[in-house]
């Protein structure tokens, strides 16, 4: 079998530190499971701007398109706050999602037993939680045109963005959602704001049609996004798969992340359309950001990024056994009482990013 081409983009801030821990897991997989990876590194975000004067260099795009999968840390930081909008690190992230056509963003939120009381919510509300938020990632309010800030005749200014989806865009994310639901509990909740926004009236109509035409075995419900935010905090276990617009998904997934105790625990996968061989372009990244306040201090939680690599093995390389091994190793480390600062609990041992990464490797070692 050909070596699996992995492009690693550590990005900025804690992205660099957490990715260093993922490198350990990749090395372990090569050595102990004889999986051949062809790993290269590239620049994205502020790190790319510092070298190339752009947050999304052409060579990063070329490398990403040639890779079997991309692993991303995080981008952004105060250092780049004063740059013009199109040079900001975030443009690099949005650019790579758009250029690779990664329209389907899977953000699972699972509460691991050991962390049920790390959440700010009552343990019985979140214990055993296992939901999947599917966020549309290349359309909607984030990418709609026209957009901008203009100066009016009277000298005042007007800022505007556009919420827009075509039926084709709705149907392709809808299909991914229904297929995910089919593999889980056959329950899909589509989140919109159809009481106010026409674009999401269309969204709802297309979801209903798709369910009738192709997925009659999946139960489809609808919820307004404000209610969904409230229900996620009130009773999150009522959900299984949720599918929603780009910005709604951005907001709801941060909310869902906190149900699990910390943003530092949530992995994500961003997938493109399947080609003739069924292969999808794919990028894996933690849901958390670059956390400039703790960058360089060896205290960030590497588990979301490590579990993003597990998702990579599962979705891009069909290696469910190895993905399971990583997830089990993470669970065991937590069961053993190790915690990074973000998930620290009374009576547990606070450890650094590096020690956490090493501990996951040690747990993996026990499995072979
Ligand atoms: C996310 C992040 C990004 C987004 C930012 C960094 C541009 O919040 O992946 O959720 O808004 O999509
Ligand atoms: Mg976000």
CSV table of C-alpha atoms and ligand atoms in Angstrom, one decimal:
chain,number,residue,atom,x,y,z
A,1,UNK,CA,0.0,0.0,0.0
A,2,UNK,CA,1.2,3.5,-0.8
A,3,UNK,CA,2.3,5.7,2.1
A,4,UNK,CA,-0.4,7.9,3.4
A,5,UNK,CA,0.3,11.5,2.6
A,6,UNK,CA,-0.2,13.7,5.7
A,7,UNK,CA,0.2,17.4,5.6
A,8,UNK,CA,0.6,19.0,9.0
A,9,UNK,CA,-0.2,22.6,9.5
A,10,UNK,CA,0.6,23.5,13.1
A,11,UNK,CA,-0.5,27.1,12.6
A,12,UNK,CA,-0.2,29.5,15.5
A,13,UNK,CA,-0.2,29.7,19.3
A,14,UNK,CA,-0.9,26.4,21.0
A,15,UNK,CA,-1.4,24.8,17.6
A,16,UNK,CA,2.3,24.2,17.5
A,17,UNK,CA,2.5,22.6,20.9
A,18,UNK,CA,-0.5,20.3,20.5
A,19,UNK,CA,0.6,19.2,17.1
A,20,UNK,CA,4.0,18.2,18.5
A,21,UNK,CA,2.1,15.7,20.6
A,22,UNK,CA,0.2,14.4,17.6
A,23,UNK,CA,3.6,13.8,15.9
A,24,UNK,CA,4.3,11.3,18.7
A,25,UNK,CA,1.1,9.4,18.0
A,26,UNK,CA,1.9,9.3,14.3
A,27,UNK,CA,5.4,8.0,15.0
A,28,UNK,CA,3.9,5.4,17.3
A,29,UNK,CA,1.5,4.3,14.6
A,30,UNK,CA,4.4,4.0,12.0
A,31,UNK,CA,6.6,2.0,14.4
A,32,UNK,CA,4.1,-0.2,16.2
A,33,UNK,CA,1.4,-0.6,13.6
A,34,UNK,CA,3.6,-0.5,10.6
A,35,UNK,CA,1.5,2.2,8.9
A,36,UNK,CA,3.5,4.1,6.4
A,37,UNK,CA,3.0,7.9,6.6
A,38,UNK,CA,4.6,10.4,4.3
A,39,UNK,CA,4.5,13.4,6.6
A,40,UNK,CA,5.2,17.0,5.5
A,41,UNK,CA,4.7,20.3,7.3
A,42,UNK,CA,3.4,23.6,5.9
A,43,UNK,CA,2.5,27.1,7.0
A,44,UNK,CA,-1.0,28.5,7.5
A,45,UNK,CA,-2.3,31.6,9.4
A,46,UNK,CA,0.0,34.0,11.2
A,47,UNK,CA,3.0,31.7,10.8
A,48,UNK,CA,2.5,31.8,7.1
A,49,UNK,CA,2.0,35.6,7.0
A,50,UNK,CA,5.3,36.1,8.9
A,51,UNK,CA,7.2,34.1,6.2
A,52,UNK,CA,5.3,34.8,3.0
A,53,UNK,CA,3.2,37.9,3.7
A,54,UNK,CA,0.0,36.0,3.2
A,55,UNK,CA,-1.9,33.7,5.7
A,56,UNK,CA,-2.6,31.2,2.9
A,57,UNK,CA,0.4,30.7,0.6
A,58,UNK,CA,0.0,29.0,-2.8
A,59,UNK,CA,2.4,26.3,-1.8
A,60,UNK,CA,0.3,25.4,1.2
A,61,UNK,CA,-2.8,25.0,-1.0
A,62,UNK,CA,-0.8,22.9,-3.5
A,63,UNK,CA,0.5,20.6,-0.7
A,64,UNK,CA,-3.0,20.4,0.8
A,65,UNK,CA,-4.6,19.4,-2.5
A,66,UNK,CA,-1.9,16.7,-3.0
A,67,UNK,CA,-2.3,15.3,0.5
A,68,UNK,CA,-4.5,12.4,1.5
A,69,UNK,CA,-5.4,14.3,4.7
A,70,UNK,CA,-4.4,17.6,6.3
A,71,UNK,CA,-4.0,18.0,10.1
A,72,UNK,CA,-4.3,21.5,11.4
A,73,UNK,CA,-3.5,23.0,14.8
A,74,UNK,CA,-5.1,26.4,15.1
A,75,UNK,CA,-4.6,29.9,13.7
A,76,UNK,CA,-4.6,33.5,15.0
A,77,UNK,CA,-3.3,35.6,17.8
A,78,UNK,CA,-3.0,39.3,18.9
A,79,UNK,CA,0.3,39.7,17.0
A,80,UNK,CA,-1.7,39.8,13.8
A,81,UNK,CA,-4.7,41.8,15.1
A,82,UNK,CA,-3.8,45.0,13.3
A,83,UNK,CA,-3.3,43.4,9.9
A,84,UNK,CA,-5.8,44.3,7.1
A,85,UNK,CA,-8.8,41.9,7.0
A,86,UNK,CA,-7.5,39.8,4.0
A,87,UNK,CA,-4.1,39.2,5.7
A,88,UNK,CA,-5.5,38.0,9.0
A,89,UNK,CA,-4.7,34.4,10.0
A,90,UNK,CA,-8.4,33.5,10.0
A,91,UNK,CA,-8.5,34.2,6.3
A,92,UNK,CA,-6.0,31.4,5.8
A,93,UNK,CA,-8.3,28.9,7.6
A,94,UNK,CA,-11.4,30.1,5.8
A,95,UNK,CA,-9.4,30.0,2.5
A,96,UNK,CA,-8.2,26.5,2.9
A,97,UNK,CA,-11.7,25.2,3.8
A,98,UNK,CA,-13.1,27.0,0.7
A,99,UNK,CA,-10.4,26.0,-1.7
A,100,UNK,CA,-10.4,22.4,-0.7
A,101,UNK,CA,-14.2,22.3,-0.9
A,102,UNK,CA,-14.6,21.1,2.7
A,103,UNK,CA,-18.3,21.7,3.0
A,104,UNK,CA,-19.0,19.2,5.7
A,105,UNK,CA,-17.7,19.9,9.2
A,106,UNK,CA,-18.2,17.1,11.7
A,107,UNK,CA,-18.0,18.2,15.3
A,108,UNK,CA,-18.8,15.4,17.7
A,109,UNK,CA,-19.4,16.2,21.3
A,110,UNK,CA,-19.0,13.3,23.6
A,111,UNK,CA,-18.7,13.3,27.3
A,112,UNK,CA,-16.1,10.8,28.5
A,113,UNK,CA,-17.1,9.1,31.8
A,114,UNK,CA,-14.0,10.4,33.6
A,115,UNK,CA,-15.0,14.0,32.7
A,116,UNK,CA,-18.7,14.0,33.4
A,117,UNK,CA,-18.1,16.3,36.4
A,118,UNK,CA,-15.6,18.6,34.6
A,119,UNK,CA,-18.5,20.2,32.9
A,120,UNK,CA,-20.1,23.4,34.3
A,121,UNK,CA,-23.4,21.6,33.9
A,122,UNK,CA,-24.8,19.0,36.4
A,123,UNK,CA,-23.2,15.6,35.7
A,124,UNK,CA,-26.5,13.9,35.1
A,125,UNK,CA,-27.3,16.4,32.3
A,126,UNK,CA,-24.2,15.6,30.4
A,127,UNK,CA,-23.1,12.1,31.5
A,128,UNK,CA,-22.9,9.7,28.5
A,129,UNK,CA,-23.6,12.5,26.0
A,130,UNK,CA,-22.8,11.6,22.4
A,131,UNK,CA,-24.0,14.0,19.8
A,132,UNK,CA,-22.7,15.0,16.4
A,133,UNK,CA,-23.0,18.6,15.1
A,134,UNK,CA,-22.7,18.8,11.3
A,135,UNK,CA,-21.8,22.4,10.4
A,136,UNK,CA,-22.0,23.5,6.7
A,137,UNK,CA,-18.6,25.0,6.2
A,138,UNK,CA,-18.1,26.7,2.8
A,139,UNK,CA,-21.3,28.7,2.4
A,140,UNK,CA,-23.9,30.6,4.3
A,141,UNK,CA,-23.1,33.9,6.1
A,142,UNK,CA,-19.4,33.3,6.2
A,143,UNK,CA,-19.0,33.3,2.4
A,144,UNK,CA,-22.1,35.0,1.0
A,145,UNK,CA,-21.8,37.9,-1.4
A,146,UNK,CA,-22.2,40.9,-1.4
A,147,UNK,CA,-20.2,41.6,1.7
A,148,UNK,CA,-18.1,44.5,3.0
A,149,UNK,CA,-18.0,47.9,4.7
A,150,UNK,CA,-19.0,50.9,2.6
A,151,UNK,CA,-19.0,54.7,3.2
A,152,UNK,CA,-22.3,56.3,2.6
A,153,UNK,CA,-23.0,59.7,1.0
A,154,UNK,CA,-23.4,61.3,4.5
A,155,UNK,CA,-20.0,60.0,5.6
A,156,UNK,CA,-21.5,57.3,7.9
A,157,UNK,CA,-20.6,53.7,7.2
A,158,UNK,CA,-22.6,50.5,6.4
A,159,UNK,CA,-21.4,47.0,7.0
A,160,UNK,CA,-23.1,44.0,5.4
A,161,UNK,CA,-22.9,40.3,4.8
A,162,UNK,CA,-25.2,37.9,3.0
A,163,UNK,CA,-26.8,34.7,4.1
A,164,UNK,CA,-27.2,32.6,1.0
A,165,UNK,CA,-27.6,28.9,0.1
A,166,UNK,CA,-28.5,27.3,-3.1
A,167,UNK,CA,-30.6,24.1,-3.2
A,168,UNK,CA,-27.4,22.2,-4.3
A,169,UNK,CA,-25.5,23.3,-1.3
A,170,UNK,CA,-28.3,22.4,1.1
A,171,UNK,CA,-28.9,19.0,-0.5
A,172,UNK,CA,-25.2,18.0,-0.4
A,173,UNK,CA,-24.8,18.9,3.4
A,174,UNK,CA,-28.2,17.3,4.0
A,175,UNK,CA,-27.1,14.0,2.4
A,176,UNK,CA,-24.0,13.9,4.7
A,177,UNK,CA,-26.3,14.6,7.7
A,178,UNK,CA,-28.8,11.9,6.8
A,179,UNK,CA,-26.0,9.4,6.1
A,180,UNK,CA,-24.4,10.1,9.5
A,181,UNK,CA,-27.8,9.8,11.2
A,182,UNK,CA,-28.3,6.5,9.4
A,183,UNK,CA,-25.1,5.1,10.9
A,184,UNK,CA,-26.1,6.3,14.4
A,185,UNK,CA,-29.6,6.5,15.9
A,186,UNK,CA,-31.5,7.6,12.7
A,187,UNK,CA,-32.4,10.9,14.3
A,188,UNK,CA,-31.6,14.1,12.6
A,189,UNK,CA,-32.4,17.6,13.9
A,190,UNK,CA,-32.1,20.4,11.3
A,191,UNK,CA,-31.4,23.8,12.9
A,192,UNK,CA,-32.6,26.9,11.1
A,193,UNK,CA,-34.2,30.3,11.7
A,194,UNK,CA,-37.1,29.7,9.3
A,195,UNK,CA,-39.4,32.1,11.4
A,196,UNK,CA,-37.2,35.0,10.3
A,197,UNK,CA,-34.8,34.2,7.5
A,198,UNK,CA,-36.0,33.2,4.0
A,199,UNK,CA,-32.7,31.5,3.2
A,200,UNK,CA,-33.4,29.0,6.0
A,201,UNK,CA,-37.0,28.6,4.9
A,202,UNK,CA,-35.5,27.1,1.8
A,203,UNK,CA,-33.1,25.1,3.9
A,204,UNK,CA,-36.0,23.6,5.8
A,205,UNK,CA,-38.0,22.9,2.6
A,206,UNK,CA,-35.0,21.1,1.0
A,207,UNK,CA,-34.3,19.0,4.2
A,208,UNK,CA,-38.0,17.9,4.2
A,209,UNK,CA,-37.9,17.0,0.5
A,210,UNK,CA,-34.6,15.1,0.9
A,211,UNK,CA,-35.9,13.1,3.8
A,212,UNK,CA,-39.0,12.1,1.8
A,213,UNK,CA,-37.1,11.2,-1.4
A,214,UNK,CA,-34.0,9.5,0.0
A,215,UNK,CA,-34.1,8.9,3.7
A,216,UNK,CA,-37.6,7.9,4.9
A,217,UNK,CA,-36.0,5.7,7.5
A,218,UNK,CA,-34.4,8.7,9.3
A,219,UNK,CA,-36.5,10.7,11.6
A,220,UNK,CA,-36.2,14.4,10.8
A,221,UNK,CA,-37.1,17.2,13.2
A,222,UNK,CA,-36.5,21.0,12.9
A,223,UNK,CA,-35.5,23.5,15.5
A,224,UNK,CA,-34.9,27.3,15.5
A,225,UNK,CA,-31.4,28.1,16.3
A,226,UNK,CA,-32.1,30.1,19.4
A,227,UNK,CA,-34.1,27.3,20.9
A,228,UNK,CA,-31.4,24.8,19.9
A,229,UNK,CA,-28.8,26.8,21.9
A,230,UNK,CA,-31.2,26.7,24.8
A,231,UNK,CA,-32.0,23.0,24.5
A,232,UNK,CA,-28.3,22.1,24.2
A,233,UNK,CA,-27.7,23.5,27.6
A,234,UNK,CA,-31.1,22.4,29.1
A,235,UNK,CA,-31.2,18.8,27.9
A,236,UNK,CA,-28.4,18.0,25.3
A,237,UNK,CA,-29.1,14.2,25.3
A,238,UNK,CA,-32.3,14.8,23.3
A,239,UNK,CA,-30.1,15.3,20.3
A,240,UNK,CA,-28.2,12.8,18.1
A,241,UNK,CA,-27.1,14.4,14.8
A,242,UNK,CA,-27.7,18.1,14.3
A,243,UNK,CA,-27.2,19.8,10.9
A,244,UNK,CA,-27.0,23.6,10.4
A,245,UNK,CA,-25.8,26.7,8.6
A,246,UNK,CA,-22.1,27.7,8.8
A,247,UNK,CA,-22.4,30.5,11.5
A,248,UNK,CA,-25.1,28.8,13.5
A,249,UNK,CA,-22.8,25.7,13.6
A,250,UNK,CA,-19.9,27.8,14.7
A,251,UNK,CA,-21.9,29.1,17.7
A,252,UNK,CA,-23.7,25.8,18.6
A,253,UNK,CA,-20.5,23.8,18.4
A,254,UNK,CA,-18.7,26.0,20.9
A,255,UNK,CA,-21.7,25.6,23.2
A,256,UNK,CA,-21.7,21.8,22.7
A,257,UNK,CA,-18.0,21.8,23.4
A,258,UNK,CA,-18.5,23.2,26.9
A,259,UNK,CA,-20.9,20.4,27.7
A,260,UNK,CA,-18.0,18.1,27.5
A,261,UNK,CA,-16.0,20.1,30.1
A,262,UNK,CA,-13.6,21.9,27.9
A,263,UNK,CA,-13.1,23.2,24.4
A,264,UNK,CA,-9.8,21.3,24.7
A,265,UNK,CA,-11.5,18.0,24.2
A,266,UNK,CA,-13.3,18.5,20.9
A,267,UNK,CA,-12.0,17.2,17.6
A,268,UNK,CA,-13.4,17.9,14.2
A,269,UNK,CA,-13.3,16.6,10.6
A,270,UNK,CA,-13.9,18.7,7.5
A,271,UNK,CA,-14.7,16.7,4.4
A,272,UNK,CA,-15.2,17.5,0.8
A,273,UNK,CA,-17.3,15.7,-1.8
A,274,UNK,CA,-16.5,12.1,-2.6
A,275,UNK,CA,-14.5,11.6,-5.9
A,276,UNK,CA,-15.0,8.7,-8.3
A,277,UNK,CA,-13.1,6.4,-5.9
A,278,UNK,CA,-15.1,7.5,-3.0
A,279,UNK,CA,-12.2,9.5,-1.6
A,280,UNK,CA,-12.8,12.8,0.0
A,281,UNK,CA,-10.5,15.8,0.6
A,282,UNK,CA,-10.2,16.1,4.3
A,283,UNK,CA,-8.8,18.3,7.0
A,284,UNK,CA,-8.8,17.5,10.7
A,285,UNK,CA,-8.5,20.1,13.4
A,286,UNK,CA,-9.5,20.7,17.1
A,287,UNK,CA,-12.5,22.9,17.6
A,288,UNK,CA,-10.5,25.2,19.9
A,289,UNK,CA,-8.5,28.2,18.8
A,290,UNK,CA,-4.9,29.2,19.2
A,291,UNK,CA,-5.3,30.3,22.8
A,292,UNK,CA,-2.6,33.0,22.7
A,293,UNK,CA,-2.9,33.6,26.5
A,294,UNK,CA,-1.4,30.2,27.2
A,295,UNK,CA,0.7,29.7,24.1
A,296,UNK,CA,4.3,28.6,24.7
A,297,UNK,CA,3.6,27.6,28.3
A,298,UNK,CA,3.3,23.8,27.7
A,299,UNK,CA,-0.1,23.8,29.4
A,300,UNK,CA,-2.6,23.4,26.5
A,301,UNK,CA,-4.7,20.3,26.2
A,302,UNK,CA,-3.5,18.2,23.3
A,303,UNK,CA,-6.4,15.7,23.4
A,304,UNK,CA,-8.7,17.4,20.9
A,305,UNK,CA,-5.9,17.4,18.3
A,306,UNK,CA,-4.9,13.9,19.1
A,307,UNK,CA,-8.6,12.8,18.7
A,308,UNK,CA,-8.7,14.7,15.5
A,309,UNK,CA,-6.0,12.5,14.3
A,310,UNK,CA,-8.1,9.5,15.4
A,311,UNK,CA,-10.9,10.9,13.2
A,312,UNK,CA,-8.4,11.2,10.3
A,313,UNK,CA,-7.6,7.5,10.7
A,314,UNK,CA,-11.3,6.6,10.8
A,315,UNK,CA,-12.6,8.8,8.0
A,316,UNK,CA,-9.7,9.2,5.6
A,317,UNK,CA,-7.9,5.9,6.0
A,318,UNK,CA,-10.6,3.5,7.1
A,319,UNK,CA,-8.6,2.5,10.1
A,320,UNK,CA,-11.3,2.1,12.7
A,321,UNK,CA,-9.2,-0.2,14.9
A,322,UNK,CA,-6.3,2.3,15.2
A,323,UNK,CA,-8.8,5.2,15.8
A,324,UNK,CA,-10.4,3.2,18.6
A,325,UNK,CA,-7.0,2.5,20.1
A,326,UNK,CA,-6.3,6.3,20.3
A,327,UNK,CA,-9.7,7.0,21.8
A,328,UNK,CA,-9.3,4.3,24.3
A,329,UNK,CA,-5.8,5.5,25.2
A,330,UNK,CA,-7.2,9.0,25.8
A,331,UNK,CA,-10.0,7.6,28.0
A,332,UNK,CA,-7.5,5.5,30.0
A,333,UNK,CA,-5.2,8.5,30.6
A,334,UNK,CA,-8.1,10.5,32.0
A,335,UNK,CA,-9.3,7.5,34.0
A,336,UNK,CA,-5.8,7.4,35.5
A,337,UNK,CA,-6.3,10.9,36.8
A,338,UNK,CA,-4.1,13.1,34.6
A,339,UNK,CA,-5.5,16.4,33.6
A,340,UNK,CA,-4.3,19.5,31.8
A,341,UNK,CA,-5.2,22.8,33.4
A,342,UNK,CA,-8.4,23.3,31.4
A,343,UNK,CA,-10.0,20.1,32.7
A,344,UNK,CA,-8.4,20.1,36.1
A,345,UNK,CA,-10.5,18.7,38.9
A,346,UNK,CA,-10.0,18.4,42.7
A,347,UNK,CA,-7.9,15.3,43.5
A,348,UNK,CA,-6.4,14.9,40.0
A,349,UNK,CA,-2.9,15.4,38.8
A,350,UNK,CA,-2.3,18.6,36.7
A,351,UNK,CA,0.1,17.9,33.9
A,352,UNK,CA,1.6,19.7,31.0
A,353,UNK,CA,0.9,19.3,27.3
A,354,UNK,CA,4.0,17.2,26.9
A,355,UNK,CA,3.3,14.9,29.8
A,356,UNK,CA,-0.3,14.4,28.5
A,357,UNK,CA,1.1,13.5,25.1
A,358,UNK,CA,3.6,11.0,26.6
A,359,UNK,CA,0.9,9.5,28.7
A,360,UNK,CA,-1.3,8.8,25.7
A,361,UNK,CA,1.7,7.0,24.0
A,362,UNK,CA,2.3,5.0,27.2
A,363,UNK,CA,-1.4,3.9,27.1
A,364,UNK,CA,-1.0,2.9,23.5
A,365,UNK,CA,2.1,0.9,24.4
A,366,UNK,CA,0.0,-1.2,26.8
A,367,UNK,CA,-2.3,-2.2,23.9
A,368,UNK,CA,0.3,-4.0,21.8
B,1,LIG,C1,-14.0,27.6,14.2
B,1,LIG,C2,-13.4,28.9,14.4
B,1,LIG,C3,-13.2,29.6,13.1
B,1,LIG,C4,-14.6,29.8,12.5
B,1,LIG,C5,-12.5,31.0,13.2
B,1,LIG,C6,-11.1,30.9,13.8
B,1,LIG,C7,-12.4,31.6,11.8
B,1,LIG,O1,-14.1,29.7,15.3
B,1,LIG,O2,-13.4,26.8,13.5
B,1,LIG,O3,-15.1,27.3,14.8
B,1,LIG,O4,-15.3,30.8,12.8
B,1,LIG,O5,-15.0,28.9,11.7
B,2,LIG,MG1,-15.7,28.6,16.2
